[in-house]
Amino acid sequence: MRMPTKADEILKTEKTPAPISLLTAAIVLSSTLMAAAQYGAPELAWPKTMQERGDLIPKDRKRVERIARPTTDFSKPERFETMSGGAATSRKLPNQDAFSQSSANLSFEEEETFKLGNALFRKMWVSSPSSTDASDGLGPLFNARSCQSCHLKDGRGHPPEHSTDATSMFLRLARGPATDEERAAIENFLAPNMPDPVYGGQLQDKAIPGLRAEGKMVISYQDQPFTFPDGTEVTLRKPSYSAADLNYGPLAADTTVSPRVANPMIGMGLLQAIHPADLIANADPNDEDGDGISGRVGLARGTRLDNPVIGRFGWKAQNASIREQGSEAFAGDIGISNPLVPRHAGDCTEAEVECLEAPNGVQERLGDTEAPDPVMELVTFYSENLAVPARRDVGDPEVLRGKEMFYTSGCVACHTPKFVTSRKTGNDAHAFQLIWPYSDMLLHDMGEDLADGQVVGVASGSEWRTAPLWGIGLTETVSGHTFFLHDGRARNLEEAILWHGGEATASRDAYAALDKKDRDALIRFLNSL
C-alpha cells in the first residue's frame, strides 16, 4: 500500500480551489532516427503527453498549480516548508553524514537495496588483472577510483586549493564537429560535442601502473574587485584554466577546456520525478513575457536511442536520467565499462595505444561489461534515494526576511521554489511529493563571466542548468568547504551571487542594491535551505 504523501494531505485539507564515442556510423546515420531539425528549433513541438499532466485529474491539477505557485506571504513559513523532499525528507540531525541518508519513505526491502548500492558507490576499483573478484577494470586512465572519491560524503566537489588533489574536479575537453559523421551525431543527440582526438572527453590525471597519466589541470586566479552601491567592497577571484604536463602531445587547436566540480547527490530521484509538463511550462526560449529570463529545456537522447527527451542532470543538463549520468561517470571518471557506455578502456582514444591494449576487468560469467546491469541498478537506486535534509530555522524572522528578499530580487524566476512530482514514477517513494528544490531545471545564459565557451548538446558556451539550492546551507558541514558554482571559484554564497550575469543580471543587481542587513538576511535564508 502506498503511504500518504504531503501533496495528498494538502489536496485533502486545502479549502480554496559522450563526450561519448560515435557508437557506430550505422547508428549515427540510421534512418530510424528522427531528424534533428524537428527538435532543434527553439519552438519545440512537444507531444501532448509531455505538455499536460496526464497523471492528474482536472480538479487535482488546478490545486497542484496553486500549491506550486510561489508565495507572496513572508510573515510565516509555508505549510510543509521544512520537508524539502516531501515524505522522502531526512529528519536526522544535520552532521557530516547529512547527505548520505536514505529517503525516509523507503520500505525495509528498499533500505537493503540502498545499502548495497552505497557499498558499490564507495567501492575502490583496482587495475586488471586482479585477484579481487569483480573489482578490477580501473582506468587504464582515470580521475578517481570510486564514485565517493568525487562526491565526497555524497556532497559537493571543490577545487584543489593549495593541494595537488583534484579528485573532485576535472577538466572537460570538447570541440565542434569536423565531419559529416560528427555533425550527424550531434544533430541526432548521440553526442553532446566531440572529444579531443588524443585526450578524449576529459583530462585524466591518473593512470594504472605502467602507463602515463594524460596531464594535470592548472588553475590561476586574478583578483576582481566589486563595490556595492553602499560602498562595501569585496574581492572576487576570476579563474583561468589550462592543461600542463601533457604526455601524449598537444591538445587539438580547437579543443576547449572547461572545469567541473562534482555536484551534490541529494534529491536526484525527486528531480527525475518532476513531470515534463512542469518543466516545459517554465521555459520561455524567446522571452515572450519580456522579463529578460529565457530558460530553455535541455535535450538528451535517452537510454533507448529513441526520440530526444528532456535533459535534467549534469551542469548543462546533458543527461536525461540518473542511470545515464552514472553510466557516463563510471566510464569517464573511473574507466569502468557498463551496459549504457560499454567502453572497457574508459575515455582512452585510438591515439593512446597502450591504454587500449591494457587488460580489462570483464568477467564473462557476470556479463560483458566491467559493471554489468546488477551493479548499475544498485548504484542507480542508491543515487535516486539520497534524501534531502529537512530545512532549518524556517520560522526565524531573519530567515523569513531573507526569503522575501530572495523572492522580490527575482531569484525565483530561475530558482523555482517548489514542484509536486508526478504520480507516475518508477519508485513510489518519489511519487506525488511536494518538493522544494529551488530550481527550474532549465538552461539559462549566465553571461560572459561564467561562460566556458563549450557547447554541450543544445547548451551554448554561456548556458548552465539552474543548480538546485536545497541542502546548500549544509555544504560546509558535509564537505568541509564553501566553494560554489561549476568551477568552485566562489568562496562563499555572496560571491556566487555576484558572479551571476546574463539572464541573472537584474537579480544580481537587485541583491547588490539591498542594504547590508537585508543582504545578510538573504544569505541566512540560503543557509537555511
Short mmCIF file of C-alpha atoms in Angstrom, two decimals:
data_model
loop_
_atom_site.label_atom_id
_atom_site.label_comp_id
_atom_site.label_asym_id
_atom_site.label_seq_id
_atom_site.Cartn_x
_atom_site.Cartn_y
_atom_site.Cartn_z
CA MET A 1 0.00 0.00 0.00
CA ARG A 2 1.33 3.42 -0.91
CA MET A 3 1.91 5.69 2.07
CA PRO A 4 0.07 9.05 2.03
CA THR A 5 2.19 11.86 0.67
CA LYS A 6 2.47 15.50 1.69
CA ALA A 7 0.78 16.50 -1.56
CA ASP A 8 -2.13 14.16 -0.77
CA GLU A 9 -2.52 15.84 2.63
CA ILE A 10 -2.51 19.32 1.10
CA LEU A 11 -5.10 18.36 -1.51
CA LYS A 12 -7.26 16.83 1.18
CA THR A 13 -7.18 19.83 3.53
CA GLU A 14 -6.90 22.77 1.16
CA LYS A 15 -10.03 24.85 1.32
CA THR A 16 -9.61 27.08 -1.72
CA PRO A 17 -9.83 25.77 -5.20
CA ALA A 18 29.54 11.25 -24.75
CA PRO A 19 31.55 13.05 -24.66
CA ILE A 20 30.89 9.59 -25.94
CA SER A 21 32.31 7.73 -28.90
CA LEU A 22 30.18 7.78 -32.02
CA LEU A 23 28.94 4.24 -31.32
CA THR A 24 28.82 3.16 -34.95
CA ALA A 25 28.24 5.08 -38.16
CA ALA A 26 25.24 2.85 -38.81
CA ILE A 27 23.52 4.05 -35.65
CA VAL A 28 24.51 7.64 -36.19
CA LEU A 29 23.11 7.76 -39.70
CA SER A 30 20.22 5.33 -39.18
CA SER A 31 17.05 6.33 -41.00
CA THR A 32 15.05 5.32 -37.93
CA LEU A 33 16.33 8.35 -36.01
CA MET A 34 14.17 11.43 -36.14
CA ALA A 35 15.63 14.39 -37.99
CA ALA A 36 17.31 16.84 -35.67
CA ALA A 37 15.56 19.78 -37.30
CA GLN A 38 12.33 18.68 -35.67
CA TYR A 39 13.88 19.18 -32.25
CA GLY A 40 16.48 21.83 -32.87
CA ALA A 41 14.14 24.80 -33.25
CA PRO A 42 13.52 26.98 -30.18
CA GLU A 43 9.75 26.49 -30.63
CA LEU A 44 9.79 22.76 -29.96
CA ALA A 45 6.51 20.97 -30.70
CA TRP A 46 6.37 18.79 -27.60
CA PRO A 47 3.99 15.81 -27.62
CA LYS A 48 0.72 16.47 -25.79
CA THR A 49 1.61 13.84 -23.17
CA MET A 50 4.61 15.97 -22.19
CA GLN A 51 2.75 19.28 -22.17
CA GLU A 52 -0.07 18.21 -19.88
CA ARG A 53 -0.07 16.48 -16.51
CA GLY A 54 -1.94 13.36 -17.53
CA ASP A 55 -1.18 11.87 -14.11
CA LEU A 56 -3.70 14.25 -12.51
CA ILE A 57 -7.45 14.64 -12.78
CA PRO A 58 -8.50 18.22 -13.68
CA LYS A 59 -9.53 19.07 -10.10
CA ASP A 60 -6.19 17.96 -8.68
CA ARG A 61 -4.31 19.69 -11.50
CA LYS A 62 -5.74 23.08 -10.56
CA ARG A 63 -4.94 22.57 -6.90
CA VAL A 64 -1.39 21.45 -7.67
CA GLU A 65 -0.90 24.60 -9.73
CA ARG A 66 -1.93 26.70 -6.74
CA ILE A 67 0.24 24.75 -4.32
CA ALA A 68 3.32 25.13 -6.54
CA ARG A 69 2.83 28.86 -7.08
CA PRO A 70 5.50 30.96 -5.29
CA THR A 71 4.19 32.54 -2.11
CA THR A 72 3.66 36.25 -1.50
CA ASP A 73 3.26 35.92 2.27
CA PHE A 74 6.57 36.13 4.12
CA SER A 75 5.15 36.63 7.60
CA LYS A 76 5.35 32.93 8.43
CA PRO A 77 6.65 29.65 6.97
CA GLU A 78 4.60 27.86 4.34
CA ARG A 79 2.98 24.53 5.10
CA PHE A 80 5.45 21.65 4.91
CA GLU A 81 8.29 24.04 4.07
CA THR A 82 10.63 22.16 6.37
CA MET A 83 10.10 18.99 4.32
CA SER A 84 12.28 19.86 1.33
CA GLY A 85 11.95 16.39 -0.19
CA GLY A 86 8.35 15.69 0.79
CA ALA A 87 7.84 12.40 2.62
CA ALA A 88 11.34 11.35 1.48
CA THR A 89 12.97 14.12 3.57
CA SER A 90 15.58 13.09 6.13
CA ARG A 91 14.84 14.47 9.59
CA LYS A 92 18.07 13.28 11.16
CA LEU A 93 20.22 15.84 12.93
CA PRO A 94 22.46 17.54 10.35
CA ASN A 95 26.07 16.43 10.57
CA GLN A 96 28.78 15.30 8.17
CA ASP A 97 26.54 12.44 7.02
CA ALA A 98 23.56 14.73 6.29
CA PHE A 99 23.69 13.99 2.54
CA SER A 100 24.16 10.22 2.96
CA GLN A 101 20.76 9.31 4.42
CA SER A 102 18.18 7.28 2.51
CA SER A 103 14.72 8.51 1.52
CA ALA A 104 12.65 8.36 4.69
CA ASN A 105 9.73 6.63 2.96
CA LEU A 106 11.58 3.58 1.60
CA SER A 107 10.35 0.11 2.52
CA PHE A 108 12.51 -2.27 4.57
CA GLU A 109 13.48 -4.19 1.42
CA GLU A 110 14.35 -0.95 -0.38
CA GLU A 111 16.59 0.07 2.54
CA GLU A 112 18.61 -3.08 1.95
CA THR A 113 18.91 -2.25 -1.75
CA PHE A 114 20.02 1.27 -0.82
CA LYS A 115 22.77 -0.09 1.45
CA LEU A 116 24.04 -2.45 -1.24
CA GLY A 117 24.15 0.45 -3.69
CA ASN A 118 26.02 2.53 -1.11
CA ALA A 119 28.68 -0.18 -0.83
CA LEU A 120 29.19 -0.13 -4.60
CA PHE A 121 29.20 3.68 -4.69
CA ARG A 122 32.08 3.64 -2.18
CA LYS A 123 33.88 0.68 -3.76
CA MET A 124 37.52 1.27 -4.71
CA TRP A 125 38.22 -0.23 -8.15
CA VAL A 126 41.63 -1.73 -8.94
CA SER A 127 43.55 -2.31 -12.15
CA SER A 128 43.31 -5.55 -14.12
CA PRO A 129 44.10 -8.34 -13.75
CA SER A 130 43.37 -8.72 -10.05
CA SER A 131 42.59 -11.49 -7.61
CA THR A 132 39.85 -9.27 -6.17
CA ASP A 133 36.66 -10.72 -7.58
CA ALA A 134 34.68 -8.32 -9.80
CA SER A 135 36.55 -5.24 -8.56
CA ASP A 136 39.04 -4.78 -11.37
CA GLY A 137 38.91 -2.81 -14.58
CA LEU A 138 40.07 0.56 -13.27
CA GLY A 139 41.13 3.00 -15.99
CA PRO A 140 43.56 2.44 -17.54
CA LEU A 141 43.44 6.27 -17.43
CA PHE A 142 41.13 7.77 -14.84
CA ASN A 143 40.29 10.64 -12.48
CA ALA A 144 39.01 8.69 -9.47
CA ARG A 145 38.90 5.14 -8.11
CA SER A 146 35.36 5.32 -6.75
CA CYS A 147 32.17 7.37 -7.07
CA GLN A 148 32.62 8.56 -3.49
CA SER A 149 36.06 9.95 -4.32
CA CYS A 150 34.44 12.71 -6.39
CA HIS A 151 31.16 13.06 -4.49
CA LEU A 152 32.77 13.46 -1.08
CA LYS A 153 30.25 12.31 1.57
CA ASP A 154 27.73 12.47 -1.32
CA GLY A 155 28.28 16.22 -1.39
CA ARG A 156 29.85 18.94 -3.48
CA GLY A 157 33.34 18.76 -5.02
CA HIS A 158 35.92 21.52 -4.76
CA PRO A 159 38.98 22.98 -6.50
CA PRO A 160 42.41 21.71 -5.37
CA GLU A 161 43.04 24.83 -3.23
CA HIS A 162 46.71 24.68 -2.19
CA SER A 163 46.80 20.94 -2.87
CA THR A 164 47.58 18.70 -5.82
CA ASP A 165 44.42 16.69 -5.13
CA ALA A 166 41.94 17.49 -7.89
CA THR A 167 39.92 14.30 -7.42
CA SER A 168 36.55 16.04 -7.13
CA MET A 169 37.23 18.39 -10.06
CA PHE A 170 38.45 17.79 -13.59
CA LEU A 171 38.75 19.45 -16.99
CA ARG A 172 36.12 18.61 -19.60
CA LEU A 173 37.56 18.61 -23.15
CA ALA A 174 35.42 19.29 -26.21
CA ARG A 175 35.47 20.62 -29.74
CA GLY A 176 32.96 21.18 -32.51
CA PRO A 177 32.18 18.67 -35.28
CA ALA A 178 34.61 18.42 -38.21
CA THR A 179 32.99 15.76 -40.41
CA ASP A 180 29.52 14.89 -41.67
CA GLU A 181 29.50 11.89 -39.34
CA GLU A 182 30.31 14.04 -36.33
CA ARG A 183 27.71 16.62 -37.31
CA ALA A 184 25.10 13.86 -37.65
CA ALA A 185 25.99 12.52 -34.20
CA ILE A 186 25.44 15.91 -32.58
CA GLU A 187 22.30 16.71 -34.57
CA ASN A 188 20.80 13.36 -33.54
CA PHE A 189 21.81 13.83 -29.89
CA LEU A 190 24.12 10.82 -29.93
CA ALA A 191 26.96 13.00 -28.65
CA PRO A 192 26.83 16.37 -26.83
CA ASN A 193 30.01 17.50 -28.63
CA MET A 194 33.24 15.98 -29.96
CA PRO A 195 36.16 14.84 -27.77
CA ASP A 196 39.75 15.89 -28.23
CA PRO A 197 41.22 13.43 -30.80
CA VAL A 198 44.05 12.45 -28.43
CA TYR A 199 42.83 13.07 -24.88
CA GLY A 200 39.15 12.28 -25.26
CA GLY A 201 36.34 13.92 -23.33
CA GLN A 202 38.19 14.83 -20.15
CA LEU A 203 41.74 15.23 -18.96
CA GLN A 204 42.66 12.26 -16.79
CA ASP A 205 45.37 12.93 -14.25
CA LYS A 206 45.81 9.35 -13.01
CA ALA A 207 46.85 6.07 -14.62
CA ILE A 208 47.33 2.42 -13.67
CA PRO A 209 50.93 1.20 -13.10
CA GLY A 210 52.97 1.18 -16.30
CA LEU A 211 51.02 3.96 -18.03
CA ARG A 212 51.47 7.70 -18.02
CA ALA A 213 48.64 9.95 -16.90
CA GLU A 214 47.40 12.37 -19.55
CA GLY A 215 48.40 15.54 -17.72
CA LYS A 216 47.22 17.86 -14.99
CA MET A 217 44.91 20.80 -14.58
CA VAL A 218 46.44 24.21 -13.91
CA ILE A 219 44.40 26.99 -12.28
CA SER A 220 45.37 30.60 -11.82
CA TYR A 221 43.28 33.36 -10.24
CA GLN A 222 43.09 37.07 -10.83
CA ASP A 223 41.52 39.40 -8.27
CA GLN A 224 38.41 41.18 -9.48
CA PRO A 225 37.07 43.89 -7.14
CA PHE A 226 33.36 44.52 -6.69
CA THR A 227 31.89 47.55 -4.94
CA PHE A 228 28.31 47.52 -3.65
CA PRO A 229 26.21 50.65 -4.11
CA ASP A 230 26.54 51.28 -0.36
CA GLY A 231 30.32 51.40 -0.72
CA THR A 232 31.09 47.95 0.68
CA GLU A 233 33.99 46.37 -1.21
CA VAL A 234 34.65 42.69 -1.81
CA THR A 235 37.15 40.85 -4.00
CA LEU A 236 36.09 38.12 -6.36
CA ARG A 237 38.58 35.76 -7.98
CA LYS A 238 38.47 35.19 -11.72
CA PRO A 239 39.96 31.83 -12.72
CA SER A 240 41.73 30.69 -15.86
CA TYR A 241 42.43 27.08 -16.75
CA SER A 242 44.93 25.17 -18.82
CA ALA A 243 46.36 21.68 -19.15
CA ALA A 244 50.03 21.02 -18.35
CA ASP A 245 52.49 18.10 -18.44
CA LEU A 246 50.65 16.58 -21.39
CA ASN A 247 52.19 13.17 -22.02
CA TYR A 248 50.59 12.34 -25.38
CA GLY A 249 51.20 15.51 -27.36
CA PRO A 250 49.30 18.81 -27.51
CA LEU A 251 45.56 19.29 -27.35
CA ALA A 252 43.88 19.98 -30.68
CA ALA A 253 43.88 23.66 -31.60
CA ASP A 254 40.07 23.87 -31.37
CA THR A 255 39.69 21.89 -28.13
CA THR A 256 38.13 23.88 -25.31
CA VAL A 257 38.72 23.13 -21.63
CA SER A 258 36.04 23.55 -19.00
CA PRO A 259 36.34 22.79 -15.28
CA ARG A 260 33.72 20.77 -13.45
CA VAL A 261 33.30 20.12 -9.74
CA ALA A 262 31.16 17.19 -8.66
CA ASN A 263 27.54 18.05 -7.86
CA PRO A 264 25.88 17.01 -4.58
CA MET A 265 23.85 13.81 -4.92
CA ILE A 266 20.79 14.57 -2.78
CA GLY A 267 17.25 14.54 -4.16
CA MET A 268 18.14 13.31 -7.64
CA GLY A 269 15.28 10.81 -7.77
CA LEU A 270 12.81 13.54 -6.92
CA LEU A 271 14.19 15.81 -9.64
CA GLN A 272 13.80 12.92 -12.06
CA ALA A 273 10.15 12.59 -10.95
CA ILE A 274 9.17 16.16 -11.84
CA HIS A 275 6.62 15.89 -14.64
CA PRO A 276 7.93 17.13 -18.03
CA ALA A 277 4.92 19.44 -18.36
CA ASP A 278 6.02 21.44 -15.33
CA LEU A 279 9.49 21.98 -16.78
CA ILE A 280 8.19 22.86 -20.24
CA ALA A 281 5.68 25.31 -18.75
CA ASN A 282 8.51 27.32 -17.18
CA ALA A 283 10.55 27.52 -20.38
CA ASP A 284 10.47 30.76 -22.34
CA PRO A 285 13.16 30.41 -25.02
CA ASN A 286 12.14 33.58 -26.85
CA ASP A 287 11.47 35.63 -23.70
CA GLU A 288 7.91 36.24 -24.83
CA ASP A 289 6.96 37.76 -21.47
CA GLY A 290 9.80 40.28 -21.76
CA ASP A 291 11.21 39.71 -18.28
CA GLY A 292 14.75 39.06 -19.55
CA ILE A 293 14.59 35.39 -18.49
CA SER A 294 14.58 32.91 -21.38
CA GLY A 295 15.06 29.48 -19.89
CA ARG A 296 15.39 26.61 -22.35
CA VAL A 297 14.73 22.92 -21.92
CA GLY A 298 17.83 20.75 -22.24
CA LEU A 299 17.61 17.82 -24.62
CA ALA A 300 19.19 14.37 -24.47
CA ARG A 301 18.83 11.16 -26.44
CA GLY A 302 17.77 8.97 -23.53
CA THR A 303 18.63 5.36 -22.80
CA ARG A 304 16.74 3.79 -25.70
CA LEU A 305 18.13 5.90 -28.54
CA ASP A 306 14.62 6.96 -29.48
CA ASN A 307 13.26 10.49 -29.69
CA PRO A 308 15.10 13.18 -27.72
CA VAL A 309 13.88 13.70 -24.17
CA ILE A 310 14.37 16.36 -21.52
CA GLY A 311 17.87 16.61 -20.07
CA ARG A 312 17.88 17.08 -16.31
CA PHE A 313 21.32 16.16 -14.96
CA GLY A 314 24.84 17.48 -15.36
CA TRP A 315 25.97 21.09 -15.29
CA LYS A 316 24.50 21.62 -18.76
CA ALA A 317 21.52 19.24 -18.48
CA GLN A 318 23.11 16.83 -20.94
CA ASN A 319 21.73 13.63 -19.38
CA ALA A 320 18.09 12.65 -19.13
CA SER A 321 18.27 10.14 -16.30
CA ILE A 322 20.26 9.22 -13.22
CA ARG A 323 21.22 5.93 -14.87
CA GLU A 324 22.75 7.83 -17.81
CA GLN A 325 24.56 10.29 -15.57
CA GLY A 326 26.03 7.47 -13.51
CA SER A 327 26.97 5.37 -16.53
CA GLU A 328 28.89 8.23 -18.13
CA ALA A 329 30.70 8.89 -14.84
CA PHE A 330 31.66 5.23 -14.43
CA ALA A 331 33.21 5.17 -17.91
CA GLY A 332 34.69 8.67 -17.99
CA ASP A 333 35.81 9.21 -14.41
CA ILE A 334 36.80 5.69 -13.33
CA GLY A 335 37.26 3.88 -16.65
CA ILE A 336 34.65 1.21 -15.88
CA SER A 337 32.53 -0.05 -18.78
CA ASN A 338 28.81 -0.61 -18.29
CA PRO A 339 25.79 -1.54 -20.45
CA LEU A 340 25.00 2.06 -21.48
CA VAL A 341 28.64 3.03 -22.05
CA PRO A 342 30.45 -0.20 -22.96
CA ARG A 343 33.96 1.25 -23.26
CA HIS A 344 36.33 -1.11 -21.47
CA ALA A 345 39.18 1.39 -21.84
CA GLY A 346 37.11 4.26 -20.50
CA ASP A 347 37.90 7.58 -22.14
CA CYS A 348 41.02 6.33 -23.95
CA THR A 349 41.28 7.24 -27.63
CA GLU A 350 42.86 5.50 -30.63
CA ALA A 351 45.93 7.68 -30.15
CA GLU A 352 46.51 6.16 -26.69
CA VAL A 353 47.51 2.71 -27.90
CA GLU A 354 48.97 1.41 -24.64
CA CYS A 355 45.77 2.28 -22.85
CA LEU A 356 43.64 0.40 -25.37
CA GLU A 357 45.90 -2.65 -25.16
CA ALA A 358 45.79 -2.89 -21.36
CA PRO A 359 43.74 -5.78 -19.88
CA ASN A 360 40.16 -5.06 -18.78
CA GLY A 361 38.03 -6.35 -15.95
CA VAL A 362 35.22 -8.03 -17.86
CA GLN A 363 34.22 -11.38 -16.35
CA GLU A 364 32.02 -13.31 -18.76
CA ARG A 365 30.15 -15.14 -16.01
CA LEU A 366 28.90 -11.75 -14.74
CA GLY A 367 28.26 -10.02 -18.05
CA ASP A 368 30.03 -8.39 -20.98
CA THR A 369 30.98 -5.16 -19.18
CA GLU A 370 33.04 -4.39 -16.08
CA ALA A 371 29.99 -3.03 -14.21
CA PRO A 372 27.06 -5.11 -15.52
CA ASP A 373 23.37 -4.35 -15.06
CA PRO A 374 23.05 -5.59 -11.44
CA VAL A 375 25.86 -3.24 -10.36
CA MET A 376 24.47 -0.25 -12.22
CA GLU A 377 20.92 -0.91 -10.98
CA LEU A 378 22.08 -0.87 -7.36
CA VAL A 379 24.20 2.27 -7.80
CA THR A 380 21.32 3.96 -9.62
CA PHE A 381 18.86 3.10 -6.85
CA TYR A 382 21.27 4.49 -4.28
CA SER A 383 21.73 7.69 -6.30
CA GLU A 384 17.98 8.08 -6.69
CA ASN A 385 17.30 7.81 -2.98
CA LEU A 386 19.82 10.01 -1.21
CA ALA A 387 17.49 12.09 0.91
CA VAL A 388 17.28 15.86 1.08
CA PRO A 389 17.78 17.08 4.67
CA ALA A 390 14.96 18.93 6.39
CA ARG A 391 15.01 22.74 6.38
CA ARG A 392 16.21 24.56 9.46
CA ASP A 393 15.07 27.82 11.09
CA VAL A 394 12.19 28.32 8.66
CA GLY A 395 10.32 30.49 11.17
CA ASP A 396 13.27 32.66 12.17
CA PRO A 397 12.43 36.33 11.48
CA GLU A 398 15.75 36.97 9.72
CA VAL A 399 15.29 33.85 7.55
CA LEU A 400 11.77 34.96 6.60
CA ARG A 401 13.10 38.42 5.75
CA GLY A 402 15.84 36.85 3.66
CA LYS A 403 13.28 34.70 1.90
CA GLU A 404 11.31 37.82 1.00
CA MET A 405 14.48 39.46 -0.36
CA PHE A 406 15.24 36.31 -2.41
CA TYR A 407 11.79 36.37 -3.95
CA THR A 408 11.50 40.12 -4.53
CA SER A 409 15.01 40.27 -6.03
CA GLY A 410 13.75 37.98 -8.79
CA CYS A 411 15.83 34.94 -7.87
CA VAL A 412 12.77 32.66 -8.10
CA ALA A 413 12.50 33.42 -11.83
CA CYS A 414 15.07 30.62 -12.28
CA HIS A 415 15.30 29.06 -8.82
CA THR A 416 11.69 27.80 -8.86
CA PRO A 417 10.89 27.06 -5.21
CA LYS A 418 8.62 24.01 -5.43
CA PHE A 419 7.01 21.31 -7.53
CA VAL A 420 4.60 18.44 -6.97
CA THR A 421 6.15 15.38 -8.58
CA SER A 422 4.33 13.05 -10.94
CA ARG A 423 2.05 10.34 -9.63
CA LYS A 424 3.60 8.01 -12.20
CA THR A 425 7.21 7.28 -11.29
CA GLY A 426 9.48 4.26 -11.25
CA ASN A 427 9.72 4.46 -7.46
CA ASP A 428 6.72 5.07 -5.18
CA ALA A 429 8.95 6.99 -2.76
CA HIS A 430 9.18 9.78 -5.34
CA ALA A 431 5.55 9.82 -6.45
CA PHE A 432 3.30 12.83 -5.79
CA GLN A 433 5.61 14.63 -3.38
CA LEU A 434 5.66 18.35 -2.67
CA ILE A 435 9.37 19.17 -3.07
CA TRP A 436 11.39 22.38 -2.70
CA PRO A 437 14.48 22.18 -4.96
CA TYR A 438 14.69 25.89 -5.84
CA SER A 439 15.49 25.13 -9.48
CA ASP A 440 13.56 25.20 -12.74
CA MET A 441 15.99 22.59 -14.21
CA LEU A 442 16.30 24.74 -17.34
CA LEU A 443 19.26 26.16 -19.24
CA HIS A 444 19.97 29.86 -18.77
CA ASP A 445 22.55 32.19 -20.28
CA MET A 446 24.65 33.27 -17.30
CA GLY A 447 26.76 35.83 -19.15
CA GLU A 448 30.34 36.03 -20.33
CA ASP A 449 31.98 35.97 -16.91
CA LEU A 450 30.71 32.43 -16.26
CA ALA A 451 30.93 31.27 -19.88
CA ASP A 452 33.29 28.40 -20.63
CA GLY A 453 32.88 28.56 -24.41
CA GLN A 454 31.99 24.89 -24.51
CA VAL A 455 28.85 23.75 -26.33
CA VAL A 456 27.23 20.70 -24.70
CA GLY A 457 24.26 19.35 -26.62
CA VAL A 458 21.81 22.23 -27.04
CA ALA A 459 23.52 24.28 -24.29
CA SER A 460 25.70 27.11 -25.56
CA GLY A 461 29.05 28.08 -24.12
CA SER A 462 27.38 30.51 -21.71
CA GLU A 463 24.35 28.44 -20.69
CA TRP A 464 24.08 26.40 -17.48
CA ARG A 465 21.34 24.38 -15.84
CA THR A 466 19.89 26.15 -12.80
CA ALA A 467 21.55 24.46 -9.85
CA PRO A 468 19.12 23.16 -7.17
CA LEU A 469 19.68 25.02 -3.91
CA TRP A 470 18.25 22.50 -1.43
CA GLY A 471 20.89 21.46 1.09
CA ILE A 472 23.25 24.27 0.06
CA GLY A 473 23.46 25.60 3.61
CA LEU A 474 24.97 22.31 4.80
CA THR A 475 27.85 22.36 2.31
CA GLU A 476 30.47 23.25 4.90
CA THR A 477 29.07 20.75 7.41
CA VAL A 478 29.16 17.89 4.90
CA SER A 479 32.05 18.75 2.58
CA GLY A 480 34.22 20.98 4.75
CA HIS A 481 34.25 23.92 2.35
CA THR A 482 32.07 26.68 0.89
CA PHE A 483 33.16 26.70 -2.77
CA PHE A 484 30.30 27.15 -5.25
CA LEU A 485 29.50 27.35 -8.99
CA HIS A 486 30.63 24.89 -11.66
CA ASP A 487 34.33 25.56 -11.04
CA GLY A 488 34.29 26.41 -7.35
CA ARG A 489 35.51 29.95 -7.99
CA ALA A 490 33.04 31.40 -5.47
CA ARG A 491 34.38 31.06 -1.93
CA ASN A 492 31.01 31.74 -0.34
CA LEU A 493 27.37 32.26 -1.28
CA GLU A 494 27.71 36.02 -1.71
CA GLU A 495 30.49 35.60 -4.27
CA ALA A 496 28.35 33.03 -6.09
CA ILE A 497 25.53 35.58 -6.38
CA LEU A 498 27.86 38.32 -7.58
CA TRP A 499 29.18 36.12 -10.40
CA HIS A 500 25.66 35.84 -11.86
CA GLY A 501 25.28 37.65 -15.17
CA GLY A 502 23.34 37.31 -18.40
CA GLU A 503 19.73 36.49 -17.60
CA ALA A 504 20.51 36.80 -13.88
CA THR A 505 21.98 40.31 -14.09
CA ALA A 506 18.86 42.04 -12.81
CA SER A 507 18.61 39.71 -9.81
CA ARG A 508 22.29 40.14 -9.02
CA ASP A 509 21.94 43.92 -9.18
CA ALA A 510 18.83 43.79 -7.01
CA TYR A 511 20.79 41.84 -4.39
CA ALA A 512 23.68 44.29 -4.59
CA ALA A 513 21.28 47.22 -4.11
CA LEU A 514 19.98 45.86 -0.80
CA ASP A 515 21.35 47.30 2.41
CA LYS A 516 23.79 45.06 4.25
CA LYS A 517 21.21 43.89 6.78
CA ASP A 518 18.94 42.60 4.01
CA ARG A 519 21.87 41.06 2.12
CA ASP A 520 22.85 39.20 5.28
CA ALA A 521 19.25 38.06 5.71
CA LEU A 522 19.15 36.68 2.17
CA ILE A 523 22.35 34.71 2.81
CA ARG A 524 20.87 33.48 6.08
CA PHE A 525 17.84 32.23 4.13
CA LEU A 526 20.09 30.35 1.69
CA ASN A 527 21.94 28.79 4.61
CA SER A 528 18.62 27.52 5.96
CA LEU A 529 17.97 25.50 2.80
#
